[in-house]
Amino acid sequence: MSILNFPRIHFKGVARLNVPTGNRNIAGTLDIANNRVYQDGVLFDLKKHPSEFHQYLRQLPPRFNLQGQPDDEGAFNQAAGHNFMGNNHFSWENTQITSLQTEPGQLLEKDSLLGCKLELWGHYNEYLRTTFNRARWVDIDPSRNDSSQIYAGQLCIKEAAAPANAPCLFSSDIDCVHSVRSYGENHILQKQPHFLEPEFSKTRVFQFSISKDSEHFNLKQLSLKSEFIECLQQALKRDDVLGLSIQYSVFNMSAPQQPDTPVFYDLSGTIGLWLKQDMATFANDRILYPDQHQGFGPVAIKIQGEWASISMPCSIPFTSREAQCPGPQLTHALGPKYSLGTLELRAKSGVLLARIPESVYLPYWKTAGVIDVPLINSAADDSLILRGEGNQWEESDWLIQAEENIISLEAPDKRNNTFFSKELKIFSYYRGQPRQKKDISVFIENKSIVSTYQLTISSNESGVAALTLTSLKPGVSEVFIGDYRGKILVRVLSDDWALLDIPDHQVDYTLLYEQVMSYYELIYPFMADKVFSMADQCKCETYARLMWQMCDPLNRDKSYYMPSTREMSYAKSMLFLKYLSNVEASALNDQKKLPATKNIKNGEVSSKEELVKVLKQAVNLELSIMLQYIYAAYSLPNYAAGEQLVAGKKWSEEQLALVCGTADRRQNSGWRGTILEIAHEEMIHYLIVNNLLMSLGEPFFPGTPLFGLKAAEEFGLDTEFSFEPFSENVLARFVRFEWPHYFPSAGKSIADFYALIRRAFTNIPDLFSSESAKTSGEHHLFLNELTNRKFPAYQLEVNNRETALFAIDFVTEQGEGAAADSPHYAQSHFKRLREISRTLLASETPFEPAIPVLKNPVLDPTPGCNTVLNQEARQLMLLYKGCHELTFHMMIQHFGQKPSGSLRRSRVMNAAIDIMAGILRPLSVQIMSIPSGIPGRNAGPPVPQAIQFNQIADFQAACEALAKQCRALAQYAREIKGIKPAAALIELLEFYDKQMMELATGKLSREG
């Protein structure tokens, strides 16, 4: 069954693990049951900065040098482990199909599927709308080696040389978390003098299955002529075939060269048919267990016809391994498998069934240890024995296993007499066939942790039973079904139900940090290094909504869920929602203090110089449109403000839901959220057009936002460009911006403009100096789920004509929807904006959703604009203007210093993004709540002007200049009289004043 069915795909590659190692409680610093941290036996004082605990853990003896030898001054230490900064990312690297089988004993030698690459990805993040999502490796109990779970969302097969934007031969969603199903030690017999030597020889075998009936199970041959694909397509039509099962092994961990870096493991595996009688996560063939367990693992055997098919992924140890990784290799070369002479497969009665010579079972890499041998005698109805010189494997006639063998449960809420249970699906097989078994014993190792009312269970005629486990108190316990091999690991999370009694309004940053975030900040410092520190209130306030979305219990089985270790209880996670609600409401408190280039041408672009000019126009266009979307979105009240309008009888509950979404702050953010999403995507369009520009050898172009007559002159469009609050008229204008080329329209459109650019990239020769040169920055935010599903590795790369055209099509498809019958249409800007417009116009009760803010607000008299007169509003507008300019100065510096680098890893670029989210966004909301001085209208963020800034060539001087800007803006903000900006805004400026100086002095790396 499972992978031993035909046809089969065998693959080999490398697994990249970035798993944290400071959570294993080596030095007794953790109370894992209650998520508490100790230093020298005393609870860590949370008033101290978390870096003090990090430093403490890193200095604990014993220490080891880079060669893994004891050394009091060494870079490694046991307590923090080799990768204290790990983030749980897990991926398959350089993984290729090594062999194919459609029948026993024969490999296809020339099929074009050979050499194609396999990729394992995480889940699409609906909130950040990203590609390049990594799977996660999580140790449910970090103190154990057999508690690993993989959270993966997508499996792909692509041609060997396919770029990131090439279509897949096969792709499918993965609907189940899969756990380690076989764990072994001493898989390499020769020992090496290294403190991580026990890790080097550990093995883990995983299995998951994917359903052929899944909406996103997609197998296509494309232009590839493959006998194997045709065979597989036929097999998948069978009624008894559910889909595909994938089993893979990871072993032979590489020696880390430096602390806090990922390690690599050898990866090998097999894909076979998943049949109706099969488990999804366990190889339920005839399982034989070794007499000698030191380095030896189980063997799975299936007798089919005149052949015995045998799976030995980690059954026989390797004899040795090289001390160093040679050259570009990511893992250490392994010696041959341990020789047992000719293996004999016999029935327990002694009948010889098959011989397996060394030449068949010792070669491993091509078929991942899966072999087929002809039968000498027919298999009798008897147990199996596999025997060699010095070891033998004996069949356990009954196989009893749970589909989920590693689970977490909430602790009971004893105050309310509420207990939490999980029903597990149990399978029973007799010699590889599903069979009813009565009185399956159930044994619980620690009955104070978990319980069951079932002392025994019985399976039905299909070999299926159910077992219900109930939590009793926090901790970890093993549960055994049938015998010691049928193990289920259960972790009961910390008992935090009392936190739900805290009044909602009291859930502020201090409480959230003390009760929840401090533990993760202390034990998993990658967040502070690579994302943001939860010890920084200004960052947490900036990303309060995102923190709730990532910690939402509904997302617990997604790879992007945080904390990635799955240690957070439901009660703790709900504090994030309360905190978000309070952050939103805090922006309303101040209200109580208040009194009532050339025109686009029709001709073709025929030269590189003309194309550069048109691309700069496109940058200006995307920037101008994006800022208009943002202005309109922020003129709509957030949820907390909307609740006040409902309480004041100004809105109905239905109107609140339309504008602001739902109180749970999950996917539905209403019209406000939709327009902000579209604005985020326009920001990506702005970056993509800049990537197109930089691919032609030009520098990053910040662009100039245009409106009124200047916009009409520059773009030649008959649609008004202005900064206005949300309304029916503004919506109609936005719909016009996104009008698709496939619907008739009058006058020029933005779609026509991009069609002109596309033809230029298609027709102008010699645009690129090198077809493979990387000349633009990569990013994977806001790329929508359709892009992720087809091209999970795409990151906006533009380095040749093909990728340029792909990027242009991405921009137009996201805006227009490709075609009315295209899957892109439903998620297009055009369709989403029309839906809002249709709903607003169809409302039986007319209402004005937006705050009455000025159109085109400015500080100084400007034609076509309205000058804000209120001094309190003007002070905040000046702060907004300075911070807006600061973000563009930072972006210009990033692209000037490292135009082809990762935008997500650049500290300077991330600073710009943080200031947009943490200062410009809340400041916009605050300014829009203040009267403008013009009766009946509130103020708004000032219409942006052209950025007057040139990149500073010297990185140190540039960072010092940026720090000076941050410092001056923070000082200005602190000195504002009357209505002051939120403290978190000022703290964020001071945070980046410090960080820019650390970058300038080399105390901080340029990339996170």
JSON list of N, CA, C and O in Angstrom, two decimals, residues 508-510 512-513 517 521 527 532-548 576 579-580 583 918 921 984 987-988:
[
{"chain": "A", "resi": 508, "resn": "ASP", "atom": "N", "xyz": [-3.60, 46.21, 27.70]},
{"chain": "A", "resi": 508, "resn": "ASP", "atom": "CA", "xyz": [-2.70, 47.15, 27.03]},
{"chain": "A", "resi": 508, "resn": "ASP", "atom": "C", "xyz": [-1.39, 46.44, 26.69]},
{"chain": "A", "resi": 508, "resn": "ASP", "atom": "O", "xyz": [-1.24, 45.24, 26.91]},
{"chain": "A", "resi": 509, "resn": "TYR", "atom": "N", "xyz": [-0.45, 47.21, 26.16]},
{"chain": "A", "resi": 509, "resn": "TYR", "atom": "CA", "xyz": [0.82, 46.61, 25.75]},
{"chain": "A", "resi": 509, "resn": "TYR", "atom": "C", "xyz": [1.54, 45.94, 26.92]},
{"chain": "A", "resi": 509, "resn": "TYR", "atom": "O", "xyz": [2.05, 44.82, 26.80]},
{"chain": "A", "resi": 510, "resn": "THR", "atom": "N", "xyz": [1.59, 46.61, 28.07]},
{"chain": "A", "resi": 510, "resn": "THR", "atom": "CA", "xyz": [2.31, 46.07, 29.22]},
{"chain": "A", "resi": 510, "resn": "THR", "atom": "C", "xyz": [1.77, 44.71, 29.62]},
{"chain": "A", "resi": 510, "resn": "THR", "atom": "O", "xyz": [2.52, 43.76, 29.85]},
{"chain": "A", "resi": 512, "resn": "LEU", "atom": "N", "xyz": [-0.03, 42.61, 27.75]},
{"chain": "A", "resi": 512, "resn": "LEU", "atom": "CA", "xyz": [0.19, 41.64, 26.68]},
{"chain": "A", "resi": 512, "resn": "LEU", "atom": "C", "xyz": [1.63, 41.15, 26.68]},
{"chain": "A", "resi": 512, "resn": "LEU", "atom": "O", "xyz": [1.90, 39.96, 26.48]},
{"chain": "A", "resi": 513, "resn": "TYR", "atom": "N", "xyz": [2.57, 42.07, 26.90]},
{"chain": "A", "resi": 513, "resn": "TYR", "atom": "CA", "xyz": [3.98, 41.67, 26.93]},
{"chain": "A", "resi": 513, "resn": "TYR", "atom": "C", "xyz": [4.26, 40.74, 28.10]},
{"chain": "A", "resi": 513, "resn": "TYR", "atom": "O", "xyz": [4.89, 39.68, 27.94]},
{"chain": "A", "resi": 517, "resn": "MET", "atom": "N", "xyz": [3.85, 37.85, 25.26]},
{"chain": "A", "resi": 517, "resn": "MET", "atom": "CA", "xyz": [4.94, 38.04, 24.30]},
{"chain": "A", "resi": 517, "resn": "MET", "atom": "C", "xyz": [6.33, 37.87, 24.90]},
{"chain": "A", "resi": 517, "resn": "MET", "atom": "O", "xyz": [7.28, 37.51, 24.18]},
{"chain": "A", "resi": 521, "resn": "GLU", "atom": "N", "xyz": [9.73, 36.35, 23.14]},
{"chain": "A", "resi": 521, "resn": "GLU", "atom": "CA", "xyz": [10.83, 37.29, 22.92]},
{"chain": "A", "resi": 521, "resn": "GLU", "atom": "C", "xyz": [12.12, 36.76, 23.55]},
{"chain": "A", "resi": 521, "resn": "GLU", "atom": "O", "xyz": [13.21, 36.93, 23.01]},
{"chain": "A", "resi": 527, "resn": "MET", "atom": "N", "xyz": [12.65, 36.88, 15.99]},
{"chain": "A", "resi": 527, "resn": "MET", "atom": "CA", "xyz": [11.69, 37.95, 15.69]},
{"chain": "A", "resi": 527, "resn": "MET", "atom": "C", "xyz": [12.35, 39.32, 15.81]},
{"chain": "A", "resi": 527, "resn": "MET", "atom": "O", "xyz": [12.22, 40.17, 14.93]},
{"chain": "A", "resi": 532, "resn": "PHE", "atom": "N", "xyz": [10.60, 42.22, 14.03]},
{"chain": "A", "resi": 532, "resn": "PHE", "atom": "CA", "xyz": [10.64, 43.32, 14.98]},
{"chain": "A", "resi": 532, "resn": "PHE", "atom": "C", "xyz": [10.57, 42.75, 16.38]},
{"chain": "A", "resi": 532, "resn": "PHE", "atom": "O", "xyz": [10.05, 41.65, 16.60]},
{"chain": "A", "resi": 533, "resn": "SER", "atom": "N", "xyz": [11.11, 43.51, 17.32]},
{"chain": "A", "resi": 533, "resn": "SER", "atom": "CA", "xyz": [11.14, 43.06, 18.70]},
{"chain": "A", "resi": 533, "resn": "SER", "atom": "C", "xyz": [9.80, 43.34, 19.36]},
{"chain": "A", "resi": 533, "resn": "SER", "atom": "O", "xyz": [9.28, 44.45, 19.29]},
{"chain": "A", "resi": 534, "resn": "MET", "atom": "N", "xyz": [9.27, 42.33, 20.04]},
{"chain": "A", "resi": 534, "resn": "MET", "atom": "CA", "xyz": [8.03, 42.52, 20.78]},
{"chain": "A", "resi": 534, "resn": "MET", "atom": "C", "xyz": [8.25, 43.32, 22.06]},
{"chain": "A", "resi": 534, "resn": "MET", "atom": "O", "xyz": [7.30, 43.66, 22.75]},
{"chain": "A", "resi": 535, "resn": "ALA", "atom": "N", "xyz": [9.51, 43.60, 22.38]},
{"chain": "A", "resi": 535, "resn": "ALA", "atom": "CA", "xyz": [9.83, 44.48, 23.50]},
{"chain": "A", "resi": 535, "resn": "ALA", "atom": "C", "xyz": [9.72, 45.95, 23.11]},
{"chain": "A", "resi": 535, "resn": "ALA", "atom": "O", "xyz": [9.86, 46.82, 23.97]},
{"chain": "A", "resi": 536, "resn": "ASP", "atom": "N", "xyz": [9.49, 46.22, 21.83]},
{"chain": "A", "resi": 536, "resn": "ASP", "atom": "CA", "xyz": [9.34, 47.59, 21.35]},
{"chain": "A", "resi": 536, "resn": "ASP", "atom": "C", "xyz": [7.85, 47.90, 21.19]},
{"chain": "A", "resi": 536, "resn": "ASP", "atom": "O", "xyz": [7.20, 47.43, 20.26]},
{"chain": "A", "resi": 537, "resn": "GLN", "atom": "N", "xyz": [7.30, 48.67, 22.12]},
{"chain": "A", "resi": 537, "resn": "GLN", "atom": "CA", "xyz": [5.87, 48.94, 22.09]},
{"chain": "A", "resi": 537, "resn": "GLN", "atom": "C", "xyz": [5.45, 49.62, 20.79]},
{"chain": "A", "resi": 537, "resn": "GLN", "atom": "O", "xyz": [4.39, 49.33, 20.25]},
{"chain": "A", "resi": 538, "resn": "CYS", "atom": "N", "xyz": [6.32, 50.51, 20.26]},
{"chain": "A", "resi": 538, "resn": "CYS", "atom": "CA", "xyz": [5.93, 51.23, 19.04]},
{"chain": "A", "resi": 538, "resn": "CYS", "atom": "C", "xyz": [5.73, 50.27, 17.89]},
{"chain": "A", "resi": 538, "resn": "CYS", "atom": "O", "xyz": [4.85, 50.46, 17.05]},
{"chain": "A", "resi": 539, "resn": "LYS", "atom": "N", "xyz": [6.54, 49.19, 17.82]},
{"chain": "A", "resi": 539, "resn": "LYS", "atom": "CA", "xyz": [6.38, 48.22, 16.74]},
{"chain": "A", "resi": 539, "resn": "LYS", "atom": "C", "xyz": [5.11, 47.40, 16.95]},
{"chain": "A", "resi": 539, "resn": "LYS", "atom": "O", "xyz": [4.37, 47.11, 15.99]},
{"chain": "A", "resi": 540, "resn": "CYS", "atom": "N", "xyz": [4.85, 47.00, 18.19]},
{"chain": "A", "resi": 540, "resn": "CYS", "atom": "CA", "xyz": [3.66, 46.19, 18.45]},
{"chain": "A", "resi": 540, "resn": "CYS", "atom": "C", "xyz": [2.39, 46.98, 18.18]},
{"chain": "A", "resi": 540, "resn": "CYS", "atom": "O", "xyz": [1.41, 46.44, 17.65]},
{"chain": "A", "resi": 541, "resn": "GLU", "atom": "N", "xyz": [2.40, 48.26, 18.50]},
{"chain": "A", "resi": 541, "resn": "GLU", "atom": "CA", "xyz": [1.23, 49.08, 18.22]},
{"chain": "A", "resi": 541, "resn": "GLU", "atom": "C", "xyz": [1.05, 49.26, 16.73]},
{"chain": "A", "resi": 541, "resn": "GLU", "atom": "O", "xyz": [-0.07, 49.26, 16.21]},
{"chain": "A", "resi": 542, "resn": "THR", "atom": "N", "xyz": [2.17, 49.39, 16.00]},
{"chain": "A", "resi": 542, "resn": "THR", "atom": "CA", "xyz": [2.11, 49.52, 14.55]},
{"chain": "A", "resi": 542, "resn": "THR", "atom": "C", "xyz": [1.48, 48.29, 13.91]},
{"chain": "A", "resi": 542, "resn": "THR", "atom": "O", "xyz": [0.68, 48.40, 12.97]},
{"chain": "A", "resi": 543, "resn": "TYR", "atom": "N", "xyz": [1.84, 47.12, 14.41]},
{"chain": "A", "resi": 543, "resn": "TYR", "atom": "CA", "xyz": [1.42, 45.87, 13.77]},
{"chain": "A", "resi": 543, "resn": "TYR", "atom": "C", "xyz": [0.46, 45.07, 14.64]},
{"chain": "A", "resi": 543, "resn": "TYR", "atom": "O", "xyz": [0.44, 43.84, 14.59]},
{"chain": "A", "resi": 544, "resn": "ALA", "atom": "N", "xyz": [-0.36, 45.77, 15.42]},
{"chain": "A", "resi": 544, "resn": "ALA", "atom": "CA", "xyz": [-1.29, 45.07, 16.32]},
{"chain": "A", "resi": 544, "resn": "ALA", "atom": "C", "xyz": [-2.26, 44.19, 15.54]},
{"chain": "A", "resi": 544, "resn": "ALA", "atom": "O", "xyz": [-2.56, 43.07, 15.96]},
{"chain": "A", "resi": 545, "resn": "ARG", "atom": "N", "xyz": [-2.75, 44.69, 14.42]},
{"chain": "A", "resi": 545, "resn": "ARG", "atom": "CA", "xyz": [-3.69, 43.89, 13.63]},
{"chain": "A", "resi": 545, "resn": "ARG", "atom": "C", "xyz": [-3.02, 42.65, 13.06]},
{"chain": "A", "resi": 545, "resn": "ARG", "atom": "O", "xyz": [-3.56, 41.54, 13.10]},
{"chain": "A", "resi": 546, "resn": "LEU", "atom": "N", "xyz": [-1.81, 42.81, 12.54]},
{"chain": "A", "resi": 546, "resn": "LEU", "atom": "CA", "xyz": [-1.10, 41.68, 11.97]},
{"chain": "A", "resi": 546, "resn": "LEU", "atom": "C", "xyz": [-0.77, 40.65, 13.04]},
{"chain": "A", "resi": 546, "resn": "LEU", "atom": "O", "xyz": [-0.87, 39.44, 12.79]},
{"chain": "A", "resi": 547, "resn": "MET", "atom": "N", "xyz": [-0.39, 41.09, 14.24]},
{"chain": "A", "resi": 547, "resn": "MET", "atom": "CA", "xyz": [-0.09, 40.14, 15.31]},
{"chain": "A", "resi": 547, "resn": "MET", "atom": "C", "xyz": [-1.32, 39.30, 15.64]},
{"chain": "A", "resi": 547, "resn": "MET", "atom": "O", "xyz": [-1.22, 38.08, 15.84]},
{"chain": "A", "resi": 548, "resn": "TRP", "atom": "N", "xyz": [-2.48, 39.93, 15.71]},
{"chain": "A", "resi": 548, "resn": "TRP", "atom": "CA", "xyz": [-3.70, 39.17, 15.98]},
{"chain": "A", "resi": 548, "resn": "TRP", "atom": "C", "xyz": [-3.97, 38.17, 14.85]},
{"chain": "A", "resi": 548, "resn": "TRP", "atom": "O", "xyz": [-4.28, 37.00, 15.11]},
{"chain": "A", "resi": 576, "resn": "PHE", "atom": "N", "xyz": [-4.60, 39.20, 22.06]},
{"chain": "A", "resi": 576, "resn": "PHE", "atom": "CA", "xyz": [-4.15, 39.98, 20.91]},
{"chain": "A", "resi": 576, "resn": "PHE", "atom": "C", "xyz": [-5.33, 40.71, 20.26]},
{"chain": "A", "resi": 576, "resn": "PHE", "atom": "O", "xyz": [-5.18, 41.85, 19.80]},
{"chain": "A", "resi": 579, "resn": "TYR", "atom": "N", "xyz": [-6.21, 43.58, 22.55]},
{"chain": "A", "resi": 579, "resn": "TYR", "atom": "CA", "xyz": [-5.19, 44.63, 22.42]},
{"chain": "A", "resi": 579, "resn": "TYR", "atom": "C", "xyz": [-5.41, 45.42, 21.13]},
{"chain": "A", "resi": 579, "resn": "TYR", "atom": "O", "xyz": [-5.35, 46.65, 21.12]},
{"chain": "A", "resi": 580, "resn": "LEU", "atom": "N", "xyz": [-5.67, 44.72, 20.02]},
{"chain": "A", "resi": 580, "resn": "LEU", "atom": "CA", "xyz": [-5.93, 45.40, 18.75]},
{"chain": "A", "resi": 580, "resn": "LEU", "atom": "C", "xyz": [-7.12, 46.34, 18.87]},
{"chain": "A", "resi": 580, "resn": "LEU", "atom": "O", "xyz": [-7.07, 47.49, 18.41]},
{"chain": "A", "resi": 583, "resn": "VAL", "atom": "N", "xyz": [-5.98, 49.40, 20.68]},
{"chain": "A", "resi": 583, "resn": "VAL", "atom": "CA", "xyz": [-5.10, 50.24, 19.87]},
{"chain": "A", "resi": 583, "resn": "VAL", "atom": "C", "xyz": [-5.94, 51.05, 18.89]},
{"chain": "A", "resi": 583, "resn": "VAL", "atom": "O", "xyz": [-5.72, 52.26, 18.69]},
{"chain": "A", "resi": 918, "resn": "GLY", "atom": "N", "xyz": [3.56, 52.49, 10.81]},
{"chain": "A", "resi": 918, "resn": "GLY", "atom": "CA", "xyz": [3.52, 52.86, 12.22]},
{"chain": "A", "resi": 918, "resn": "GLY", "atom": "C", "xyz": [3.37, 54.34, 12.48]},
{"chain": "A", "resi": 918, "resn": "GLY", "atom": "O", "xyz": [3.05, 54.74, 13.60]},
{"chain": "A", "resi": 921, "resn": "ARG", "atom": "N", "xyz": [0.23, 55.90, 8.77]},
{"chain": "A", "resi": 921, "resn": "ARG", "atom": "CA", "xyz": [-1.14, 55.37, 8.86]},
{"chain": "A", "resi": 921, "resn": "ARG", "atom": "C", "xyz": [-1.89, 55.93, 10.07]},
{"chain": "A", "resi": 921, "resn": "ARG", "atom": "O", "xyz": [-2.96, 56.55, 9.90]},
{"chain": "A", "resi": 984, "resn": "ALA", "atom": "N", "xyz": [3.69, 56.25, 20.70]},
{"chain": "A", "resi": 984, "resn": "ALA", "atom": "CA", "xyz": [4.33, 55.17, 19.92]},
{"chain": "A", "resi": 984, "resn": "ALA", "atom": "C", "xyz": [4.95, 55.71, 18.63]},
{"chain": "A", "resi": 984, "resn": "ALA", "atom": "O", "xyz": [5.97, 55.19, 18.17]},
{"chain": "A", "resi": 987, "resn": "GLU", "atom": "N", "xyz": [8.25, 57.23, 19.62]},
{"chain": "A", "resi": 987, "resn": "GLU", "atom": "CA", "xyz": [9.18, 56.16, 20.00]},
{"chain": "A", "resi": 987, "resn": "GLU", "atom": "C", "xyz": [9.71, 55.44, 18.76]},
{"chain": "A", "resi": 987, "resn": "GLU", "atom": "O", "xyz": [10.88, 55.02, 18.73]},
{"chain": "A", "resi": 988, "resn": "LEU", "atom": "N", "xyz": [8.87, 55.31, 17.74]},
{"chain": "A", "resi": 988, "resn": "LEU", "atom": "CA", "xyz": [9.33, 54.65, 16.52]},
{"chain": "A", "resi": 988, "resn": "LEU", "atom": "C", "xyz": [10.39, 55.49, 15.82]},
{"chain": "A", "resi": 988, "resn": "LEU", "atom": "O", "xyz": [11.38, 54.95, 15.30]}
]
